[in-house]
PDB file of C-alpha atoms and ligand atoms in Angstrom:
ATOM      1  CA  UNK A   1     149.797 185.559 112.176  1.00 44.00           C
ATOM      2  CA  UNK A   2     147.616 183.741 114.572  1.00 48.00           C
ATOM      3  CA  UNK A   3     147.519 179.713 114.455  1.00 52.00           C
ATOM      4  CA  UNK A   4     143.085 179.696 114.736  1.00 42.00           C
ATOM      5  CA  UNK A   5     141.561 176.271 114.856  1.00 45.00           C
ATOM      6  CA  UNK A   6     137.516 175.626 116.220  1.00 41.00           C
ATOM      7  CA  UNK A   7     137.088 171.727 117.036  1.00 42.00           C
ATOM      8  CA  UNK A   8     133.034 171.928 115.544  1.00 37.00           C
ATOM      9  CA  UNK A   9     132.451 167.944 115.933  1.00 32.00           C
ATOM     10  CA  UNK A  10     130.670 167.325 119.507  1.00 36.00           C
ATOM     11  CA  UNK A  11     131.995 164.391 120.948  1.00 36.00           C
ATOM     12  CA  UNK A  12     129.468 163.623 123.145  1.00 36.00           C
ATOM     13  CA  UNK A  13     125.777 162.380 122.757  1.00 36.00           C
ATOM     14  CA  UNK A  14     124.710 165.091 125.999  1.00 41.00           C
ATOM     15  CA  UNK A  15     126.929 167.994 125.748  1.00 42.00           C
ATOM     16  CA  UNK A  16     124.021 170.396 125.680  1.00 45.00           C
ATOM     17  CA  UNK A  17     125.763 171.839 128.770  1.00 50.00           C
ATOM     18  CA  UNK A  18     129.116 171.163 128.362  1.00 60.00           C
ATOM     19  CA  UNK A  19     130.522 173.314 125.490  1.00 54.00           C
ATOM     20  CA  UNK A  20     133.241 170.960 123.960  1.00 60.00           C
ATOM     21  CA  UNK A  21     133.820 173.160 120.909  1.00 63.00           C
ATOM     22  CA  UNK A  22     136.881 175.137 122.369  1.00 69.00           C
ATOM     23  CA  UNK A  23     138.701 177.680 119.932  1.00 84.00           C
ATOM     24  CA  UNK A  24     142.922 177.465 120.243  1.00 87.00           C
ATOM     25  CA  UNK A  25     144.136 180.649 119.245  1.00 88.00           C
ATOM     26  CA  UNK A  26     148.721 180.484 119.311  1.00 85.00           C
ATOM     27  CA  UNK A  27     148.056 177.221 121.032  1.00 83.00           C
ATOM     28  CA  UNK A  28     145.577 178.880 123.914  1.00 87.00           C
ATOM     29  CA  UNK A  29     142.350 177.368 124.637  1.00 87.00           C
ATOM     30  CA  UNK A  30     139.162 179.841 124.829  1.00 90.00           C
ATOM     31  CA  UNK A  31     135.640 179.293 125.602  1.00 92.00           C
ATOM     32  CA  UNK A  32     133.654 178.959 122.695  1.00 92.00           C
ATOM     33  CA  UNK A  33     131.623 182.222 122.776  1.00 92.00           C
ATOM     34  CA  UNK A  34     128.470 180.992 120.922  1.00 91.00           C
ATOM     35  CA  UNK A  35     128.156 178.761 123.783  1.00 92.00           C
ATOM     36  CA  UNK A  36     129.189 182.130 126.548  1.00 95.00           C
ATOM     37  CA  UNK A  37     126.908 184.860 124.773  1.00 96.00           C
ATOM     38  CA  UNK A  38     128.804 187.970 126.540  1.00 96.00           C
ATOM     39  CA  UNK A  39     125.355 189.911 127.159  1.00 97.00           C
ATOM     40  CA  UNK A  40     123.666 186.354 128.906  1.00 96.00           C
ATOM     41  CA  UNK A  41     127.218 185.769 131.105  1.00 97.00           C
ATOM     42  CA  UNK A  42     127.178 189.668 131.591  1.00 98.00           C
ATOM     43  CA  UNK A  43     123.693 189.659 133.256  1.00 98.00           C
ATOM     44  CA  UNK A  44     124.135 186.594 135.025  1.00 97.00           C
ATOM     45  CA  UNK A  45     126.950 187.989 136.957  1.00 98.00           C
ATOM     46  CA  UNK A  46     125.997 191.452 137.226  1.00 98.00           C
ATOM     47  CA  UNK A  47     122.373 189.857 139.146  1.00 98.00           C
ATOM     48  CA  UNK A  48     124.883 187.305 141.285  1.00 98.00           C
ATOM     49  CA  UNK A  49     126.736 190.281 142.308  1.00 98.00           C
ATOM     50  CA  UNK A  50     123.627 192.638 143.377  1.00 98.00           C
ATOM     51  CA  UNK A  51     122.138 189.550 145.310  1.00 97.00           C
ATOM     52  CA  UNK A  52     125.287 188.869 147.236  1.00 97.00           C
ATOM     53  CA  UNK A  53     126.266 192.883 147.502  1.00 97.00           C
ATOM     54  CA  UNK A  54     122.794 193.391 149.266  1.00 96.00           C
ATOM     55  CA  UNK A  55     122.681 190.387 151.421  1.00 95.00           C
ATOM     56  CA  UNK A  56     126.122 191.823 153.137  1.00 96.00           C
ATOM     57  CA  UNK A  57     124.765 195.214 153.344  1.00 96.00           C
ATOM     58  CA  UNK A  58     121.917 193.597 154.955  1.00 94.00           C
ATOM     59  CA  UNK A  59     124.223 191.922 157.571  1.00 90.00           C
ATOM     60  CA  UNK A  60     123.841 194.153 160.087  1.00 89.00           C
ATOM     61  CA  UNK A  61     120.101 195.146 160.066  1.00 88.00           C
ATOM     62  CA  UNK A  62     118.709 191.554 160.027  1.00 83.00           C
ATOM     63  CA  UNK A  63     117.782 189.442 162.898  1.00 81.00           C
ATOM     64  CA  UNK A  64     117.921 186.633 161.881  1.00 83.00           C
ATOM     65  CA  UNK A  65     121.512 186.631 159.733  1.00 92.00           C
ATOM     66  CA  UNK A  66     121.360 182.683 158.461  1.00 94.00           C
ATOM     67  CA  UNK A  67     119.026 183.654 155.479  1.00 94.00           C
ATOM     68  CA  UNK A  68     121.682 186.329 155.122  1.00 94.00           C
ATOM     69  CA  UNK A  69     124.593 183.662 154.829  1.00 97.00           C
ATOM     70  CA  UNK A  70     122.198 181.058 153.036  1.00 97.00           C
ATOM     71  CA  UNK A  71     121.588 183.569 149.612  1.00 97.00           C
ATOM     72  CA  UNK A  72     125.473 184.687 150.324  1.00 97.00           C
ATOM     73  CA  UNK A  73     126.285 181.374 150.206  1.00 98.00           C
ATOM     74  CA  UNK A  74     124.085 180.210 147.067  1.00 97.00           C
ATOM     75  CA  UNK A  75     125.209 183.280 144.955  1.00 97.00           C
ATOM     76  CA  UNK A  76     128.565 183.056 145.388  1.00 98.00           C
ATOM     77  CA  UNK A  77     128.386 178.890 144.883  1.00 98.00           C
ATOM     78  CA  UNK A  78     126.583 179.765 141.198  1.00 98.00           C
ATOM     79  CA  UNK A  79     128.828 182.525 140.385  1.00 98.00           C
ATOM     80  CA  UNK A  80     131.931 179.999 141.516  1.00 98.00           C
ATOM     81  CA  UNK A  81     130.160 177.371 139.061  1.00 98.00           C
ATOM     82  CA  UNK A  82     131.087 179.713 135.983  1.00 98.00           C
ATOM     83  CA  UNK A  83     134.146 180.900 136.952  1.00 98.00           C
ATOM     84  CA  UNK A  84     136.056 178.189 137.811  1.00 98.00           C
ATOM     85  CA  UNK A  85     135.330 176.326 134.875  1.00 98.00           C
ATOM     86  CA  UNK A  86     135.788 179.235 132.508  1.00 97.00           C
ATOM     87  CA  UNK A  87     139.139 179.659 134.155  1.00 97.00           C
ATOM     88  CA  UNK A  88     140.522 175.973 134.301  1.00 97.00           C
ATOM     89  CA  UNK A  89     138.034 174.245 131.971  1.00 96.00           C
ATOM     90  CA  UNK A  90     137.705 177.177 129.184  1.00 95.00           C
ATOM     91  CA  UNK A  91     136.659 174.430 126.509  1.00 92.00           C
ATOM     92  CA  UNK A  92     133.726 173.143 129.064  1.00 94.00           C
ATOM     93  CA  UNK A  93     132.666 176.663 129.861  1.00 95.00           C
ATOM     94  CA  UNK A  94     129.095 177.298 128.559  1.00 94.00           C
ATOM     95  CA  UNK A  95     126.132 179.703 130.043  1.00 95.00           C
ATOM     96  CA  UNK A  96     124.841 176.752 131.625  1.00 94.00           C
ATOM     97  CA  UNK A  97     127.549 176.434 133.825  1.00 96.00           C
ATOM     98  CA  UNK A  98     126.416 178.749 136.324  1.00 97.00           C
ATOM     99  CA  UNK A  99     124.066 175.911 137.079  1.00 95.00           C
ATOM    100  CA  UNK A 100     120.825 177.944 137.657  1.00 92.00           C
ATOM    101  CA  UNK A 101     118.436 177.285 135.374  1.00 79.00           C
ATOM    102  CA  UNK A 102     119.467 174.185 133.470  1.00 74.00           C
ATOM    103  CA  UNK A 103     120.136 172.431 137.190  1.00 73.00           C
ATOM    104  CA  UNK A 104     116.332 170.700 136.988  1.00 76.00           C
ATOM    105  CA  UNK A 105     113.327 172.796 138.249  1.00 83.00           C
ATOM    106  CA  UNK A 106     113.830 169.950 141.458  1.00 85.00           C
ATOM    107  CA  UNK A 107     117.179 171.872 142.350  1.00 88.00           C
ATOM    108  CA  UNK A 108     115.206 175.382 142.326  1.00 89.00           C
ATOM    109  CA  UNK A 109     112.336 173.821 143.879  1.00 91.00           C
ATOM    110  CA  UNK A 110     114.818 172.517 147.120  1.00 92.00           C
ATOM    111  CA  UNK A 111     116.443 176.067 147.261  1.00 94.00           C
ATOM    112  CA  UNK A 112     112.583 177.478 147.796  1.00 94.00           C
ATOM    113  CA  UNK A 113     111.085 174.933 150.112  1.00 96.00           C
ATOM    114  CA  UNK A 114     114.379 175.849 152.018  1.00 97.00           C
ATOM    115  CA  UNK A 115     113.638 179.286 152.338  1.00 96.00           C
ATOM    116  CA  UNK A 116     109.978 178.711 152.926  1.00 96.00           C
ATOM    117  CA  UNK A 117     110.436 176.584 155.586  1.00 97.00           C
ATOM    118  CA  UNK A 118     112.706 178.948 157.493  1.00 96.00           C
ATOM    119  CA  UNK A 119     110.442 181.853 156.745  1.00 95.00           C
ATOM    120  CA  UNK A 120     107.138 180.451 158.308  1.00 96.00           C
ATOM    121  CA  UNK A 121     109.046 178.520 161.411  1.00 96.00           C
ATOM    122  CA  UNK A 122     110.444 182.074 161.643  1.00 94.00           C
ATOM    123  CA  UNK A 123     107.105 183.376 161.779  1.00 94.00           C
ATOM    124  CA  UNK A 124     105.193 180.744 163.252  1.00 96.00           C
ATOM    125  CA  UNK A 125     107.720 179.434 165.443  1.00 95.00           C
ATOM    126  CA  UNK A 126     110.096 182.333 166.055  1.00 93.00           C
ATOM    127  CA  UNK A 127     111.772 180.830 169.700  1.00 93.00           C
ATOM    128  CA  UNK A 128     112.972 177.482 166.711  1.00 94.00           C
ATOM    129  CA  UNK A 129     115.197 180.104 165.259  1.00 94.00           C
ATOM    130  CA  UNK A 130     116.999 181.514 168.005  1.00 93.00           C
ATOM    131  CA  UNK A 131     120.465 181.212 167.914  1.00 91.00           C
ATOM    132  CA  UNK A 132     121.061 180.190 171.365  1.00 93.00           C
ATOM    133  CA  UNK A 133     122.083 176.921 173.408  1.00 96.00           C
ATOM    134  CA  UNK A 134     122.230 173.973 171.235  1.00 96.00           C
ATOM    135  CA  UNK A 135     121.050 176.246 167.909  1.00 96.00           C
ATOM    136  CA  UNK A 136     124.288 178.061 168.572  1.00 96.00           C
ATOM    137  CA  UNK A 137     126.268 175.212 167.529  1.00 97.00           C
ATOM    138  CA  UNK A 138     124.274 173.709 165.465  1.00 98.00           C
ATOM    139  CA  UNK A 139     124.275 177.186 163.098  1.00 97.00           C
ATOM    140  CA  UNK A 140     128.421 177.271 163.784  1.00 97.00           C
ATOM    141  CA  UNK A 141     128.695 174.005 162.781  1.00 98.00           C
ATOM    142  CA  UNK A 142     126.783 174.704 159.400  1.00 98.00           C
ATOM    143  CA  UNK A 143     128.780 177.290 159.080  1.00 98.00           C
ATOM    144  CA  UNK A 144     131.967 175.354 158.854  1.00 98.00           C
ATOM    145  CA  UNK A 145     130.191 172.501 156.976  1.00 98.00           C
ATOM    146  CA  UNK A 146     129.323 175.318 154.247  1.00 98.00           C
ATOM    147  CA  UNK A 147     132.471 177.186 153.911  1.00 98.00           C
ATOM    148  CA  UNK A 148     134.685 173.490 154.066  1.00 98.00           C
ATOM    149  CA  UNK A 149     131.891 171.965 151.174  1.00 98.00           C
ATOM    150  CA  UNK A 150     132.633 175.077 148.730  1.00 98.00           C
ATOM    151  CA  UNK A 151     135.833 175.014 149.295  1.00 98.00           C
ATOM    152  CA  UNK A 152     136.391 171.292 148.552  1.00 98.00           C
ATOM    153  CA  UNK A 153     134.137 171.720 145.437  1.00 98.00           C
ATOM    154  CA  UNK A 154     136.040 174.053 143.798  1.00 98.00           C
ATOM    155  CA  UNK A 155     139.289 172.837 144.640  1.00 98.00           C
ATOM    156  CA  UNK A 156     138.115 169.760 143.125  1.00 98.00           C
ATOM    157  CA  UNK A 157     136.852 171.426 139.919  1.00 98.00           C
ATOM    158  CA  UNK A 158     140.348 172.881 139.508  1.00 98.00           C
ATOM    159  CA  UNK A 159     142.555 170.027 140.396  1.00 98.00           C
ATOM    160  CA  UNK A 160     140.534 168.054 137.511  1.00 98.00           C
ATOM    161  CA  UNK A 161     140.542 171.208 135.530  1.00 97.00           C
ATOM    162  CA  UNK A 162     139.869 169.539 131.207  1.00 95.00           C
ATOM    163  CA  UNK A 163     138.320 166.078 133.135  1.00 97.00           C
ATOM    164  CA  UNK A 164     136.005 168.048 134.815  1.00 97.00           C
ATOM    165  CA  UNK A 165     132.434 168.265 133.197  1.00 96.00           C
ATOM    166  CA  UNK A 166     128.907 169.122 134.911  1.00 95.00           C
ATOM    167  CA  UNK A 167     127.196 166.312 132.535  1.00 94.00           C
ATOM    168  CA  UNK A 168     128.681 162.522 132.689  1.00 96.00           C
ATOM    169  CA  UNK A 169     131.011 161.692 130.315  1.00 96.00           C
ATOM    170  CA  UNK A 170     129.535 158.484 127.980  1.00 96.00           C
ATOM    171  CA  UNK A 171     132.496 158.722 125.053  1.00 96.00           C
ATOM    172  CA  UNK A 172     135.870 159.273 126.402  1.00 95.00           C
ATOM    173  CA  UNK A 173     137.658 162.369 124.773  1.00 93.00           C
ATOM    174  CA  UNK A 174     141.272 163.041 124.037  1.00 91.00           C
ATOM    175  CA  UNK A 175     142.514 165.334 126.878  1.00 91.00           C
ATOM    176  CA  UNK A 176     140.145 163.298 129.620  1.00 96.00           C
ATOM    177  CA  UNK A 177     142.716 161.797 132.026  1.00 97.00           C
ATOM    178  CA  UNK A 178     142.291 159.648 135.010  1.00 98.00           C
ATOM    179  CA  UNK A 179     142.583 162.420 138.185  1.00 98.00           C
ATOM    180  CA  UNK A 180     144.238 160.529 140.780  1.00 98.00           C
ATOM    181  CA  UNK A 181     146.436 163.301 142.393  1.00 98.00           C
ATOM    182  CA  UNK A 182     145.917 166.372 144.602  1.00 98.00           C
ATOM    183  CA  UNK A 183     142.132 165.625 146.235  1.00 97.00           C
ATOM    184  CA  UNK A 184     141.236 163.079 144.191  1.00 98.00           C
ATOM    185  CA  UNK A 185     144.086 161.031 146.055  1.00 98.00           C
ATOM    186  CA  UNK A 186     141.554 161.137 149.250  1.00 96.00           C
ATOM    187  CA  UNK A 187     138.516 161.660 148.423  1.00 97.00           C
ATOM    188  CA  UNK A 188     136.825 159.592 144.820  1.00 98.00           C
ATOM    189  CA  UNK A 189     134.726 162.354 144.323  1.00 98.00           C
ATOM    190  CA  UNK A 190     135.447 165.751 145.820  1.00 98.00           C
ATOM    191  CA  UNK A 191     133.274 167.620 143.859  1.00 98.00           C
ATOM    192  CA  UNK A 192     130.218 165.554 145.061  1.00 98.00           C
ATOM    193  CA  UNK A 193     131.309 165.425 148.591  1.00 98.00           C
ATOM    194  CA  UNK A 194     131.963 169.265 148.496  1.00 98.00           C
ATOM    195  CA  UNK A 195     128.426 169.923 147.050  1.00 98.00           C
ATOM    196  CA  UNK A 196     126.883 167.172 149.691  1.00 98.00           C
ATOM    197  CA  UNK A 197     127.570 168.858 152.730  1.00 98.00           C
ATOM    198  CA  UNK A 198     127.601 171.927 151.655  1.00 98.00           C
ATOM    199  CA  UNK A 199     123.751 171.684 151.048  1.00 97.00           C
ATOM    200  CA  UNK A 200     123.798 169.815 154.430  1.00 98.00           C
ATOM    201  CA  UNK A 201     125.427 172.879 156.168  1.00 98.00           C
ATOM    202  CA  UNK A 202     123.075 175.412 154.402  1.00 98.00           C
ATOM    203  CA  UNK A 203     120.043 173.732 156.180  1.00 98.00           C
ATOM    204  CA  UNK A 204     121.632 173.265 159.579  1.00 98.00           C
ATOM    205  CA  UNK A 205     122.576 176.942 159.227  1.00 98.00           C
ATOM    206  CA  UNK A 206     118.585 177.627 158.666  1.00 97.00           C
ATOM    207  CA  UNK A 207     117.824 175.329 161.437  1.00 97.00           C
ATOM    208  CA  UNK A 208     115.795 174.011 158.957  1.00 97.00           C
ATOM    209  CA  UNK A 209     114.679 170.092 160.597  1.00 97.00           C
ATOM    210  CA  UNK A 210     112.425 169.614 157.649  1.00 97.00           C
ATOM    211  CA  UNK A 211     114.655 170.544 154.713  1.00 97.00           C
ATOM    212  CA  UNK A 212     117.816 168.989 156.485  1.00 97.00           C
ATOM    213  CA  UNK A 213     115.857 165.247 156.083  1.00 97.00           C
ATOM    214  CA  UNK A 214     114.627 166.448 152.777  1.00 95.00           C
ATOM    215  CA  UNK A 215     117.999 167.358 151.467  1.00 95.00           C
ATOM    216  CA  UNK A 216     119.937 164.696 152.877  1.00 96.00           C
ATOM    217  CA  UNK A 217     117.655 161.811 151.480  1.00 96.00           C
ATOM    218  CA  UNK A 218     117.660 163.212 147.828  1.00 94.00           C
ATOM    219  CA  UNK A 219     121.165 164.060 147.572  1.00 95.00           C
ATOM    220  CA  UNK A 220     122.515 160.744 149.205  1.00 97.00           C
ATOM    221  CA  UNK A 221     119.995 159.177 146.718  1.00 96.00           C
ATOM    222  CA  UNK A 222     120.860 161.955 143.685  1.00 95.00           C
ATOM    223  CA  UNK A 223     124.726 160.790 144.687  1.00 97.00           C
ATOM    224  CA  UNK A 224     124.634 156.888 144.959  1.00 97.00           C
ATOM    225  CA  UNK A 225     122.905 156.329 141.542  1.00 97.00           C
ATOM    226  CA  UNK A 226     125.196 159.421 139.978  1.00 97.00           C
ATOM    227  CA  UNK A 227     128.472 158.218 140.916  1.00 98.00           C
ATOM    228  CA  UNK A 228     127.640 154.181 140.154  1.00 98.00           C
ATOM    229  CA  UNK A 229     126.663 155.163 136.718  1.00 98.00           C
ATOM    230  CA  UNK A 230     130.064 157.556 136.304  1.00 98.00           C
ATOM    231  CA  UNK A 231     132.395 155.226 137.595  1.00 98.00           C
ATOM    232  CA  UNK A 232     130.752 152.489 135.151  1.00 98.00           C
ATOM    233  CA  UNK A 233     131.962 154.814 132.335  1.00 98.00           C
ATOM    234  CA  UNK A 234     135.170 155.652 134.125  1.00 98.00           C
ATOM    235  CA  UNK A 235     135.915 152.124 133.840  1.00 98.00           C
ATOM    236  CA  UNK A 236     135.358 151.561 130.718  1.00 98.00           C
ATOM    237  CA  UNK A 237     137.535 154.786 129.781  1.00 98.00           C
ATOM    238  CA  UNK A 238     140.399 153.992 132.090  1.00 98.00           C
ATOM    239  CA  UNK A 239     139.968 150.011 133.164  1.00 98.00           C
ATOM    240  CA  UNK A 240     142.077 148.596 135.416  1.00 98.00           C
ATOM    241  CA  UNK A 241     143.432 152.174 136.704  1.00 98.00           C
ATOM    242  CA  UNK A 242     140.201 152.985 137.611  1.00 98.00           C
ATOM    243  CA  UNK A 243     139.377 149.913 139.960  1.00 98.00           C
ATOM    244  CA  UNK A 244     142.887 150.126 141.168  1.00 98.00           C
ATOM    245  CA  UNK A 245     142.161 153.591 142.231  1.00 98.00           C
ATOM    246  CA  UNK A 246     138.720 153.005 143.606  1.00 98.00           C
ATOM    247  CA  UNK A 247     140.075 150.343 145.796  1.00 97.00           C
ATOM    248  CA  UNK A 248     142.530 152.535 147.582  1.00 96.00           C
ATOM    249  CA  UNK A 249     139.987 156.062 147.710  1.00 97.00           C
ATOM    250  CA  UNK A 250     136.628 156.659 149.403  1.00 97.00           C
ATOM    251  CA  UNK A 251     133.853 158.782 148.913  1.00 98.00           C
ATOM    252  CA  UNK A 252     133.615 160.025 152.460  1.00 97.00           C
ATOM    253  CA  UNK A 253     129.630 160.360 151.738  1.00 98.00           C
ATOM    254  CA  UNK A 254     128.070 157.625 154.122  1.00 97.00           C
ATOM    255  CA  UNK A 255     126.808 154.797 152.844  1.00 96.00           C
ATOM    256  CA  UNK A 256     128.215 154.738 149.757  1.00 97.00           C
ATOM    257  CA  UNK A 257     131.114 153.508 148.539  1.00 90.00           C
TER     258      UNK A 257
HETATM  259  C1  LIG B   1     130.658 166.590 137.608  1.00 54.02           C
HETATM  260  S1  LIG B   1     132.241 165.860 137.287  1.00 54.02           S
HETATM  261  C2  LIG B   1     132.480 165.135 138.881  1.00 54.02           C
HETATM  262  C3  LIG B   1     133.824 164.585 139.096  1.00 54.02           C
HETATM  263  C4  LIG B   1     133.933 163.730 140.362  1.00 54.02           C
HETATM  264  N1  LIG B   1     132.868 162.766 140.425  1.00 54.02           N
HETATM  265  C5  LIG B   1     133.942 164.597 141.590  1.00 54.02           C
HETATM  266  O1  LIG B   1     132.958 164.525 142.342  1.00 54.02           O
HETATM  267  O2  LIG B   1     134.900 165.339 141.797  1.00 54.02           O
HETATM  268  C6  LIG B   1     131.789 164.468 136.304  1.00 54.02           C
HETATM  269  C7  LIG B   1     132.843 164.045 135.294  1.00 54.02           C
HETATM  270  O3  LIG B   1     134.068 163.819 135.952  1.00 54.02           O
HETATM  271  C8  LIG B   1     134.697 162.669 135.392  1.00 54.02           C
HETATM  272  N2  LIG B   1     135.499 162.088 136.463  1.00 54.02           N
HETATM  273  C9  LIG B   1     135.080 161.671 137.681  1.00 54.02           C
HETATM  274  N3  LIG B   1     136.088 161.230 138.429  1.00 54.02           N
HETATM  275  C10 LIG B   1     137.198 161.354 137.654  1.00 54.02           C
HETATM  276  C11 LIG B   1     138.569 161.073 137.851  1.00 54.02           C
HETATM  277  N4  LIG B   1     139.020 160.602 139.005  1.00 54.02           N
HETATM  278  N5  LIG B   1     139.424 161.342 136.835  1.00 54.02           N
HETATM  279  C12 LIG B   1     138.977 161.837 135.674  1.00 54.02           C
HETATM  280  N6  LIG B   1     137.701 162.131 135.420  1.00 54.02           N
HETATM  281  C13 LIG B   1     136.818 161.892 136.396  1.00 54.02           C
HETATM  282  C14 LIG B   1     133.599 161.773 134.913  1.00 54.02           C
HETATM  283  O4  LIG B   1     133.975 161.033 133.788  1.00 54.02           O
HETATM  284  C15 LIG B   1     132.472 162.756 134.591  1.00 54.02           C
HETATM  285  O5  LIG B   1     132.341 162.999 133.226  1.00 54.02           O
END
C-alpha cells in the first residue's frame, strides 16, 4: 500500500510560480500535477523541440548562422528551465518554469529587439555582420560566453536542487538549506552569473552593439537590486552563516558585490 501525502498549505506569500505543493508517494517527491498540466508541459516541449530541430536543419543553408545559434541557444535555455527543476526540484516544478511567458513581457520584449536589431543591421548594414577580422572573435568569444553561462546556470540549479526557486524566497521553508558547497563555494550566485553572461554572449554572438549596451545595463541593474533584496532574506533565514559565507564568496558580476 502506498504511503500518499499532498502538503496543500502554500508557504509562501508569491509562489504563483513556484509550485510548493509536492505529492510524496513511498517517501518520493513528485511535481504537483495541477501545477504541470501534462497537455500545457506536452506542448511546451513539443514547440521547444520543433524550434530548435529546425534551427539545426537550417545550419547549413543560412548565411548568417548566429541567429541560428541565438534561437538554438534560447530554446534549449527554456526547455533546460523545466527540466532541471522538474528533475532536482520536483516540488518547485510548475508550467511556469519554462520561464516564457510568466518571465515579464520586458524579458520577451529584449529577446525581440535582439532579433530586430540583427535583422535590419543585416539588411541595412550587411558588411556589420560579417564574420571576419575582429567579428570573428568577437562571435567565438560569444560563443564560449554562451555555452560557459548555460552551463554554469544549470549546474547551479542542480547543486541547490530543493533551495532553488525562480521567485525569492520571503518565509523560510523546512528543506531550504544554506548552499555553500559545489559552485556556490566560488561563485554567491551561479545561477545569476550563468544567466548574465549568457545573455551577454547571445548579443556579442549577433554582433548586436545596440542590444549588447541594452542588455548589459538592465541585467547588471535587474541583478544588483535582485540579489541585495535575496541576500536580505537569506540573512534573516540563515544569519550569521550567511554573512560568514558572503564574506569569503563573490559574485563575479562587476560591480557588484
Ligand atoms: C533564482 S534562485 C537563485 C539562487 C542564487 N541567487 C543563484 O544565483 O544561484 C533564488 C532563491 O535561491 C535562494 N538562495 C540563493 N542563494 C542561496 C544559497 N547560497 N543557499 C540557499 N538558498 C539560496 C534564495 O533564497 C532564493 O529564494
Amino acid at each position: 500500500m502506498s504511503n500518499f501525502s499532498y502538503k496543500q498549505a502554500r508557504t509562501n506569500e508569491d509562489s504563483s510560480s513556484d509550485s510548493d505543493s509536492p505529492i510524496i508517494i513511498d517517501n518520493k517527491l513528485y511535481a504537483d500535477i495541477t501545477q504541470n498540466e501534462p497537455h500545457t508541459i506536452s506542448l511546451t516541449s513539443f514547440i521547444l523541440g520543433i524550434i530548435l530541430g529546425v534551427f539545426i536543419g537550417l545550419f547549413p543553408t543560412l548565411r548568417f548562422k548566429s541567429i541560428n545559434f541565438y534561437i538554438i541557444a534560447l530554446s534549449l535555455f527554456h526547455f533546460l528551465e523545466y527540466y532541471i527543476t522538474a528533475k532536482y526540484n520536483p516540488g518547485k516544478v510548475h508550467s511556469d518554469s519554462f520561464l516564457l511567458f510568466g518571465n515579464g513581457k520586458e524579458y520577451l520584449g529584449a529577446h525581440t529587439f535582439a532579433l530586430l536589431e540583427c535583422l535590419m543591421e543585416y539588411a541595412f548594414w550587411p558588411q556589420s555582420k560579417r564574420t571576419e577580422g575582429i567579428r570573428y572573435y568577437i562571435v567565438f568569444i560569444g560563443v564560449i560566453l554562451t555555452i560557459f553561462g548555460q552551463y554554469i546556470r544549470t549546474l547551479a540549479m542542480k547543486t541547490a536542487a530543493q533551495s532553488f526557486s525562480h521567485i525569492i524566497k520571503r518565509k523560510k521553508e523546512n528543506n531550504h538549506v544554506l548552499v555553500t558547497y559545489g559552485l556556490y563555494s566560488m561563485f554567491r550566485h551561479p545561477s545569476y552569473f550563468g544567466f548574465f553572461w549568457w545573455a551577454i554572449g547571445l548579443q556579442l554572438v549577433l554582433l548586436n552593439p545596440l542590444s549588447l549596451i541594452v542588455f548589459t545595463l538592465v541585467l547588471w541593474k535587474f541583478f544588483n537590486q535582485r540579489i541585495k533584496v535575496e541576500e536580505k532574506y537569506l540573512i534573516s533565514f540563515f544569519g550569521n552563516d550567511y554573512i560568514n559565507y558572503k564574506k569569503h564568496t563573490n559574485v563575479w558580476i562587476p560591480f557588484i558585490n
